[in-house]
Coordinates of C-alpha atoms in Angstrom, one line a residue:
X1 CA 7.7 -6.6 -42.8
X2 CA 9.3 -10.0 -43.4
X3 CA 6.7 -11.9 -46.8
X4 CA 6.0 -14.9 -44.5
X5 CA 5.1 -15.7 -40.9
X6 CA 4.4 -18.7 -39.2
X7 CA 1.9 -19.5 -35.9
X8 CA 0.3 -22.5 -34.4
X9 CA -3.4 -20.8 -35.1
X10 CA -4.6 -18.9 -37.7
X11 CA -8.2 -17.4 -36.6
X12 CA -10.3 -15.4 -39.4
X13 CA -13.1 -13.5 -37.5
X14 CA -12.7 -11.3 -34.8
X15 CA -15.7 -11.4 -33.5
X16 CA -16.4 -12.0 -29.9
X17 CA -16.1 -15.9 -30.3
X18 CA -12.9 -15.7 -32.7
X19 CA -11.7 -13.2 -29.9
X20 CA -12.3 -15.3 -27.0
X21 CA -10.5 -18.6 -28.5
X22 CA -7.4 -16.3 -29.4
X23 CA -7.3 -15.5 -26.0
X24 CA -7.6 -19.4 -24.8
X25 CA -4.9 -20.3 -26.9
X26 CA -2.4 -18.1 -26.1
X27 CA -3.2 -18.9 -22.5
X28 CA -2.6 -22.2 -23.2
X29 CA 0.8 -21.2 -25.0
X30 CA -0.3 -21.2 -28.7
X31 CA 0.9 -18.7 -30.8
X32 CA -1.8 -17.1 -33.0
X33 CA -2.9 -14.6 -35.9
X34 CA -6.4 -13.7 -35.8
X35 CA -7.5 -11.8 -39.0
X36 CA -10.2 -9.5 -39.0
X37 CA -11.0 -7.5 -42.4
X38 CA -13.2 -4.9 -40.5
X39 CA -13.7 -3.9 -37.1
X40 CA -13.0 -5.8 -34.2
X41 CA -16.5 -7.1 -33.3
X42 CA -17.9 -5.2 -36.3
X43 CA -20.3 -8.1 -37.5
X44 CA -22.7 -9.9 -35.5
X45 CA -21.0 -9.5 -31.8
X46 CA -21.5 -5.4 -31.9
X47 CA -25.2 -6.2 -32.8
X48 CA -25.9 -8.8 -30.2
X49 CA -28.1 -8.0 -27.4
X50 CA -25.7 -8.9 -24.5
X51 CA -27.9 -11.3 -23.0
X52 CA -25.4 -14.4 -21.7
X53 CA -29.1 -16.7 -22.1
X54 CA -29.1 -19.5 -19.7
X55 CA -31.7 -21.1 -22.1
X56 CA -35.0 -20.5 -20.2
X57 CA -36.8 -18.9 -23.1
X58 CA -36.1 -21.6 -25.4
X59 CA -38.0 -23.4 -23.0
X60 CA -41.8 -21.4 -23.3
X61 CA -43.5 -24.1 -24.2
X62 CA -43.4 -25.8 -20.9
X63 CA -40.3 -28.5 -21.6
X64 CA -36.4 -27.3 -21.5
X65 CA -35.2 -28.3 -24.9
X66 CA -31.7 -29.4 -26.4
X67 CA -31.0 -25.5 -26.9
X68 CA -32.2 -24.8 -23.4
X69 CA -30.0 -27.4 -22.0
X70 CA -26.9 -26.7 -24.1
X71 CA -26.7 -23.2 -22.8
X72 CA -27.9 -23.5 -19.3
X73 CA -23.7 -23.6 -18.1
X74 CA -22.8 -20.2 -19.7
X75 CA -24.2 -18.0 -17.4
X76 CA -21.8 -19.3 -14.6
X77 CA -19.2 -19.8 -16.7
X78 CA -19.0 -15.7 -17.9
X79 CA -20.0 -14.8 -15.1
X80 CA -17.0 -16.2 -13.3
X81 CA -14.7 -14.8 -16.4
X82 CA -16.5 -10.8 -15.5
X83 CA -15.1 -11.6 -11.9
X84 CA -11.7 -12.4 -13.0
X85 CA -12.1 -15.9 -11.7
X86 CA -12.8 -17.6 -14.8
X87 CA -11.4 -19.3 -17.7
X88 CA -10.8 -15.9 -19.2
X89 CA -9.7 -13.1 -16.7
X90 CA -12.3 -10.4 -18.0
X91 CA -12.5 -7.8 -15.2
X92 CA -13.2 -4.4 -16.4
X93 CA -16.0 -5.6 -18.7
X94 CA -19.3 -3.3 -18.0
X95 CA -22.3 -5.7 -16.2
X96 CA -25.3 -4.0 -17.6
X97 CA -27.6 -6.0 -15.4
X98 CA -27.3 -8.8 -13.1
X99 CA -29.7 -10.6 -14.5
X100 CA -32.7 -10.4 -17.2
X101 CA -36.2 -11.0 -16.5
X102 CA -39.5 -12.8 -18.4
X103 CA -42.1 -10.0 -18.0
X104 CA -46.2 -11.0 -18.4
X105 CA -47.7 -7.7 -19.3
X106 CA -51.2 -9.7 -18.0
X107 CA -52.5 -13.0 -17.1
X108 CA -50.2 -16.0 -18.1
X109 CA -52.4 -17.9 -20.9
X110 CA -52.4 -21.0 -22.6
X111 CA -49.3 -22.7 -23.2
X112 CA -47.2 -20.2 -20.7
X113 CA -49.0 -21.7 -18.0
X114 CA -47.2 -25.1 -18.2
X115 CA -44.0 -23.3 -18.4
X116 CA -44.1 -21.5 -15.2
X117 CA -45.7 -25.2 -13.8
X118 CA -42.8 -26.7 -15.1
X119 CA -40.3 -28.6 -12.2
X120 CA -37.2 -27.9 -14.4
X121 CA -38.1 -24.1 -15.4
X122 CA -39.2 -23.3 -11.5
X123 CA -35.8 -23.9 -10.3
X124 CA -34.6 -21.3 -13.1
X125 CA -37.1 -18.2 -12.3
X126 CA -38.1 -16.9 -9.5
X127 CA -41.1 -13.9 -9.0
X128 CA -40.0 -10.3 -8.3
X129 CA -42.2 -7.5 -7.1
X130 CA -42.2 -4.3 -5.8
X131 CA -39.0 -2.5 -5.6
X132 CA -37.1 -5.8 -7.1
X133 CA -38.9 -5.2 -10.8
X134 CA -37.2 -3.5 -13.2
X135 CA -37.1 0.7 -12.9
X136 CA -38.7 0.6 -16.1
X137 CA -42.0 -1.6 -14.6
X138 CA -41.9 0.3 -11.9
X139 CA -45.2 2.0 -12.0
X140 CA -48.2 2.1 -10.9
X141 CA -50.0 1.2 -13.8
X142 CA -48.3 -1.9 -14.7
X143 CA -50.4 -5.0 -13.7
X144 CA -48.4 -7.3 -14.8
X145 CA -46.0 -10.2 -13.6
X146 CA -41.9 -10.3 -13.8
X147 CA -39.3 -13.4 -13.0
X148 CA -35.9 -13.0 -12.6
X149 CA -33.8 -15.3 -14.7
X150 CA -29.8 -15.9 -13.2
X151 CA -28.9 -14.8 -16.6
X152 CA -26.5 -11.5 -16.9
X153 CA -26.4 -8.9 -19.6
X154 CA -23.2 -7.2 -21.1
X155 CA -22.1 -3.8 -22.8
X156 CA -20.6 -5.9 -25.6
X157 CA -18.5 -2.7 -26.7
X158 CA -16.3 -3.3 -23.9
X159 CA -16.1 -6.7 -23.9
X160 CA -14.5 -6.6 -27.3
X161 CA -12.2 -4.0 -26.1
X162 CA -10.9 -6.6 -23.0
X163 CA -10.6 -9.2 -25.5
X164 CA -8.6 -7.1 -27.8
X165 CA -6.4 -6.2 -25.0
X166 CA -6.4 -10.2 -24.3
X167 CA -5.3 -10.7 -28.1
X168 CA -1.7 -8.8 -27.4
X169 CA 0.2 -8.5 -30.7
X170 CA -1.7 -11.5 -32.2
X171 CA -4.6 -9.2 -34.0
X172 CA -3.7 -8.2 -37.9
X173 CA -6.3 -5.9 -40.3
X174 CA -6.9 -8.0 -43.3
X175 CA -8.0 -7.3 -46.8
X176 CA -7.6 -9.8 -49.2
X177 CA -7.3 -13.2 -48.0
X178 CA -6.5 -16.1 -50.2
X179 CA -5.4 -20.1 -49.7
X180 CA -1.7 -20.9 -49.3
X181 CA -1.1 -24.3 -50.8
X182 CA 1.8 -26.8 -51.3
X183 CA 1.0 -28.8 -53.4
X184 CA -2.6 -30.1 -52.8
X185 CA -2.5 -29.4 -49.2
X186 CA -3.8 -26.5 -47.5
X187 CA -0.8 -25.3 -45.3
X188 CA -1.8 -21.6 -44.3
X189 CA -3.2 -17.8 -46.2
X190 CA -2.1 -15.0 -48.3
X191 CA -2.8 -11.9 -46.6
X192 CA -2.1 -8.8 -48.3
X193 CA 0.7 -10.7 -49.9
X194 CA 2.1 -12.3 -46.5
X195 CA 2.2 -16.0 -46.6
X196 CA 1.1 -17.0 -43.0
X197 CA 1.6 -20.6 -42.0
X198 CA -0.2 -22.6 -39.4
X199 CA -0.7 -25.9 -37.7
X200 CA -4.2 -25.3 -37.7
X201 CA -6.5 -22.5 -40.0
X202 CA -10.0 -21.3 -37.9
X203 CA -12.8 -19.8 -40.1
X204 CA -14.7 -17.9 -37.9
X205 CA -15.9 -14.8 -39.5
X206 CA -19.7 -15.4 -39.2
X207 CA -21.3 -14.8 -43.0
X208 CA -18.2 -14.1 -44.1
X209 CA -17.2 -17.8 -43.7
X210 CA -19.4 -18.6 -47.2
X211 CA -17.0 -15.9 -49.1
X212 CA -14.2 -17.8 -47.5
X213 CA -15.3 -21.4 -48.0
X214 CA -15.5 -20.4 -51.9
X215 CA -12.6 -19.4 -52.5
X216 CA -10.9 -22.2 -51.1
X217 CA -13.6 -24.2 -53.4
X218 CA -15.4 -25.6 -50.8
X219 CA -19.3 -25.5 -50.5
X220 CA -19.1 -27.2 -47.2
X221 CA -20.3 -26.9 -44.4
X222 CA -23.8 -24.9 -45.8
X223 CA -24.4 -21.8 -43.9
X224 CA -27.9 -20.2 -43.3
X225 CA -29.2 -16.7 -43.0
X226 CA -31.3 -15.8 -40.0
X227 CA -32.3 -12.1 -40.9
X228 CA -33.6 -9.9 -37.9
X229 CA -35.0 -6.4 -38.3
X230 CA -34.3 -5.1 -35.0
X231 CA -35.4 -1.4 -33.5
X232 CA -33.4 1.2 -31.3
X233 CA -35.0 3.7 -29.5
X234 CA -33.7 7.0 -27.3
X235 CA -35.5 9.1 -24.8
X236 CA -35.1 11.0 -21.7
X237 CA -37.8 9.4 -19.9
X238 CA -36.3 5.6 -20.6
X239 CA -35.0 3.6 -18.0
X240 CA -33.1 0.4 -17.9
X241 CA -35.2 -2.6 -18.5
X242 CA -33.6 -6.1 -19.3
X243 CA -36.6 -8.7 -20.1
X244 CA -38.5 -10.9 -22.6
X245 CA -41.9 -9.8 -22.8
X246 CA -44.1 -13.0 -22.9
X247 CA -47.0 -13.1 -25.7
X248 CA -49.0 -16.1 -26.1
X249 CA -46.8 -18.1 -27.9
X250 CA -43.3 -19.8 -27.4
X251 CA -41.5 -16.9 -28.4
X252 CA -40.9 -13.5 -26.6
X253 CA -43.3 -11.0 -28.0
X254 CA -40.4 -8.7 -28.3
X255 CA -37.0 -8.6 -26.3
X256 CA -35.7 -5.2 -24.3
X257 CA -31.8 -4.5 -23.4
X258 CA -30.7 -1.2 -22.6
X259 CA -27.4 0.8 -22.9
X260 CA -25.8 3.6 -21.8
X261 CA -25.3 6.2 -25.0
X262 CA -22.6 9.1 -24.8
X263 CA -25.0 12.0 -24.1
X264 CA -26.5 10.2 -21.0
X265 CA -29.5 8.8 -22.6
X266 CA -30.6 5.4 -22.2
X267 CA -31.4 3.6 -25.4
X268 CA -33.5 0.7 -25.8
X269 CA -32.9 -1.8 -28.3
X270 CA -35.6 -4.1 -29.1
X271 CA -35.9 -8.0 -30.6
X272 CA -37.9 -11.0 -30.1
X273 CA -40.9 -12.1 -32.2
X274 CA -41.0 -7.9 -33.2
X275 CA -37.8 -8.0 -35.2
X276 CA -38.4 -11.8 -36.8
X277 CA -40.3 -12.4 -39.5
X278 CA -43.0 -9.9 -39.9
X279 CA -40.8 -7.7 -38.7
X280 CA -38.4 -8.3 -41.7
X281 CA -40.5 -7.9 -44.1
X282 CA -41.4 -4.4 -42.9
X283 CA -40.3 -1.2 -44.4
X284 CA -38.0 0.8 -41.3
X285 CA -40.9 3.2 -41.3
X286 CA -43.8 0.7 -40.8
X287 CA -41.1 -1.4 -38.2
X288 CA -40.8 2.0 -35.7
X289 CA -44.7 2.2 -36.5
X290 CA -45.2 -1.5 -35.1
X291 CA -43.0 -1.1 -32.1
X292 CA -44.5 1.9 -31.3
X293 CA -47.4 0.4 -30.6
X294 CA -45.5 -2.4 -29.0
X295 CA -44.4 0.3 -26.3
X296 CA -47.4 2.3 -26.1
X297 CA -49.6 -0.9 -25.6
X298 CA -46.9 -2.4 -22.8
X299 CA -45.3 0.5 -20.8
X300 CA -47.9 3.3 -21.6
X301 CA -46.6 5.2 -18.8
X302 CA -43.6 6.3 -20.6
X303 CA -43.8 9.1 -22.7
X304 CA -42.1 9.1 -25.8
X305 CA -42.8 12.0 -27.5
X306 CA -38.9 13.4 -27.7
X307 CA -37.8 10.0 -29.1
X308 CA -35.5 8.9 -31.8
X309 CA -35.9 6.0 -33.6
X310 CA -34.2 4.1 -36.1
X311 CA -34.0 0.2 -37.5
X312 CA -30.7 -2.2 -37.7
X313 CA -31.1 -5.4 -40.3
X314 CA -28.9 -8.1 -38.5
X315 CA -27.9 -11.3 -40.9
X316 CA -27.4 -14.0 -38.2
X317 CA -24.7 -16.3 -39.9
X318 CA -25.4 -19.9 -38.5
X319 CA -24.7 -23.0 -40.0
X320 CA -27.8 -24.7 -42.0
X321 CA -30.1 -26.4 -40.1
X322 CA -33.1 -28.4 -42.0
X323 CA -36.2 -25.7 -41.8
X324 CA -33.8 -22.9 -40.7
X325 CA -34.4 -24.1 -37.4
X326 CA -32.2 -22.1 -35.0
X327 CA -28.9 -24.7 -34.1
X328 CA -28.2 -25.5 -30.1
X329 CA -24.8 -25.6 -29.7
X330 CA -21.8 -24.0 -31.1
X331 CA -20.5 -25.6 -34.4
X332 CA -17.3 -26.8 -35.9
X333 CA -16.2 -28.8 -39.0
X334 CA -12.7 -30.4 -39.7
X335 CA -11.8 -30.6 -42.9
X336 CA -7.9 -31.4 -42.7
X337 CA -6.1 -28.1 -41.3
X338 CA -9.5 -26.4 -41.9
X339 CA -11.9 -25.7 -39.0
X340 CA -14.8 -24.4 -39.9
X341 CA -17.5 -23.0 -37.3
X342 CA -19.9 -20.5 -35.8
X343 CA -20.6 -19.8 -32.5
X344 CA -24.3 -19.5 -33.1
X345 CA -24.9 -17.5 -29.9
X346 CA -22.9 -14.7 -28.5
X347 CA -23.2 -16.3 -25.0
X348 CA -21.7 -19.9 -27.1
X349 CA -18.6 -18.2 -27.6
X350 CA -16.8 -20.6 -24.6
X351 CA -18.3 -23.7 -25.7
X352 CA -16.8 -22.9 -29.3
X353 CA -13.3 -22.4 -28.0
X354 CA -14.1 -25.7 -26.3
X355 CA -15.0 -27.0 -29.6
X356 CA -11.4 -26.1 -31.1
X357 CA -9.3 -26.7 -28.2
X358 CA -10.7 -30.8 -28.3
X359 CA -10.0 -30.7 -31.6
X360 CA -6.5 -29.7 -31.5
X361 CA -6.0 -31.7 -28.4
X362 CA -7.6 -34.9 -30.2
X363 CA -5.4 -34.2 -33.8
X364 CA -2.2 -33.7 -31.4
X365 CA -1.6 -30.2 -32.4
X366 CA 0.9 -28.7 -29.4
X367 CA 2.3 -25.2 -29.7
X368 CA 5.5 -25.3 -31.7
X369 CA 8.8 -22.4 -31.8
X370 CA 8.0 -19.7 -33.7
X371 CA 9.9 -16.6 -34.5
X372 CA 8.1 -13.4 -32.6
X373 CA 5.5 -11.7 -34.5
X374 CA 6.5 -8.2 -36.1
X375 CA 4.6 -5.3 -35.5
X376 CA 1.2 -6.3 -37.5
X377 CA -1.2 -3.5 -38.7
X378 CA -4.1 -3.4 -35.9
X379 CA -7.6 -3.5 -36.7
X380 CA -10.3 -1.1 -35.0
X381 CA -12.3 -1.4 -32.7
X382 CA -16.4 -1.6 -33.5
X383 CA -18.2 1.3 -32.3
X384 CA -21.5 0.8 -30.7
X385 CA -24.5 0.9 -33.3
X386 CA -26.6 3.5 -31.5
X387 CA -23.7 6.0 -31.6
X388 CA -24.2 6.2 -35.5
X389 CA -27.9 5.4 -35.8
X390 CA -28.8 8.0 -33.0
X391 CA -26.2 10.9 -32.3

């Protein structure tokens, strides 16, 4: 392989946001590298959820807020993508669910009154009973109250496999990365010895952007840590079940998403106010302990005495906000040829690309000629979580 390349776009993070602006670009005509020192997806994307939020639970305490209203376009806009319609043509991607639910497990109290009273949040939810609910709340015993939110929920593991297949021959594995300077100026990175030049260097590797910012000696933009402790949890007797489950407060008492494992199980994977801070500071032992009693206390109808368990600790990389407040929108930096950003949100990963491609647009940055790529050494894909945790 030739000791120097050159590309319009040099992305570092191939995450699902770092993945979706490759694809963009080169749809746009760009050439691109996009670095990836892992697994495709590896970091925070293979941990997310899948939710594509449209912002209605950042909205609990009875007003939609700036994160509510940020977000509320991203549900139509990857939901047009998943039917090949979109910005992004990503048919083949699995739809877990349609949509995701808020789900009272009693009467709505205090503030979560407002919220359902609330003009701009009634035209968001709407009640579901019966045969609509969940198959998981579908049981006699639950006396409880479920909305259904227009917001969809993805098997992430195969949306980073479409994107990968979007990236063509632009993907490389990456192991040490360094700064490639004439003179003063930033013009590109050393990987693995290749000199890679580019119009334009992306940092968008999540908490790896801090090890990255360093070594360039740059200390900004700050990054913050959002630590989660989240819980996985596998049974014959679970069915799907997509929801927030509404406490008393203006946060989810604890969040459900479901996926498919390989043996035909469904495993649930649980966040929301459970895996924040308390939830942190718990031992794995004591955290399966607590959402046990989560479960037993909301869907006491399912017996879970064949279950596995197990914990995941999830550093969400965001940029730093004053009181670790969580950010509403994507984020990007310039700093010369250096853009700098995290998409914050998996369902943000559009508005990111956005993010970049004004930038380019507004610093006059058009594709140039570049010599065809040779064959570069592929990174893997991420395998889903509950694979390893729970065979």
């Amino acid at each position: 392989m030739s000791t120097s390349l050159s590309t319009d776009v040099l992305i570092v993070g191939g995450g699902v946001a770092g993945l979706w602006l490759n694809a963009r670009l080169r749809q746009q005509g760009y050439s691109t590298v996009l670095l990836e020192r892992g697994a495709l997806g590896g970091g925070q994307s293979i941990k997310s959820q899948g939710i594509i939020h449209g912002g209605t639970k950042y909205a609990l305490h009875g007003a939609l807020t700036g994160a509510s209203e940020a977000i509320a376009d991203m549900p139509r806009r990857w939901r047009e993508a998943i039917a090949g319609t979109g910005e992004l043509d990503l048919g083949g991607v699995r739809l877990l669910s349609d949509a995701h639910y808020l789900w009272s497990p009693g009467t709505l109290a205090g503030n979560l009154t407002s919220f359902f009273a609330s003009k701009a949040v009634r035209s968001r939810v709407e009640q579901v009973k019966g045969d609509a609910l969940p198959p998981a709340l579908q049981n006699s015993r639950f006396k409880g109250k479920v909305y259904r939110l227009s917001e969809l929920v993805l098997d992430v593991p195969s949306l980073i496999a479409r994107l990968a297949q979007l990236a063509g021959d632009s993907l490389m594995a990456a192991t040490r990365i360094e700064p490639l300077h004439e003179g003063e100026e930033l013009v590109g990175l050393t990987v693995d010895g290749i000199a890679i030049r580019a119009q334009r260097i992306v940092l968008n590797a999540g908490a790896g952007n801090a090890e990255l910012l360093a070594s360039l000696g740059l200390d900004q933009p700050a990054m913050q840590r959002r630590p989660l402790h989240m819980v996985i949890v596998k049974s014959v007797n679970l069915k799907p079940l997509y929801a927030h489950c509404l406490g008393g407060g203006t946060k989810p008492r604890v969040t459900v998403t479901s996926h498919p494992a390989s043996d035909g199980r469904w495993v649930w994977y649980l966040g929301g106010d459970l895996a924040e801070a308390d939830g942190v500071a718990r031992a794995p032992e004591a955290q399966i302990e607590a959402a046990r009693r989560e479960l037993a206390d909301l869907v006491p109808w399912i017996d879970l005495s064949d279950a596995q368990w197990a914990t995941l600790r999830v550093e969400r990389a965001e940029p730093a906000q004053s009181n670790q407040v969580r950010p509403d929108n994507a984020f990007l930096a310039e700093q010369g040829r250096l853009l700098v950003g995290w998409p914050t949100k998996l369902a943000l990963a559009p508005d990111f690309s956005d993010r970049v491609e004004a930038a380019l647009r507004n610093d006059g940055i058009h594709p140039l000629p570049h010599a065809p790529l040779p064959a570069l050494p592929r990174p893997p894909l991420a395998r889903p979580f509950w694979e390893e945790l729970l065979p």
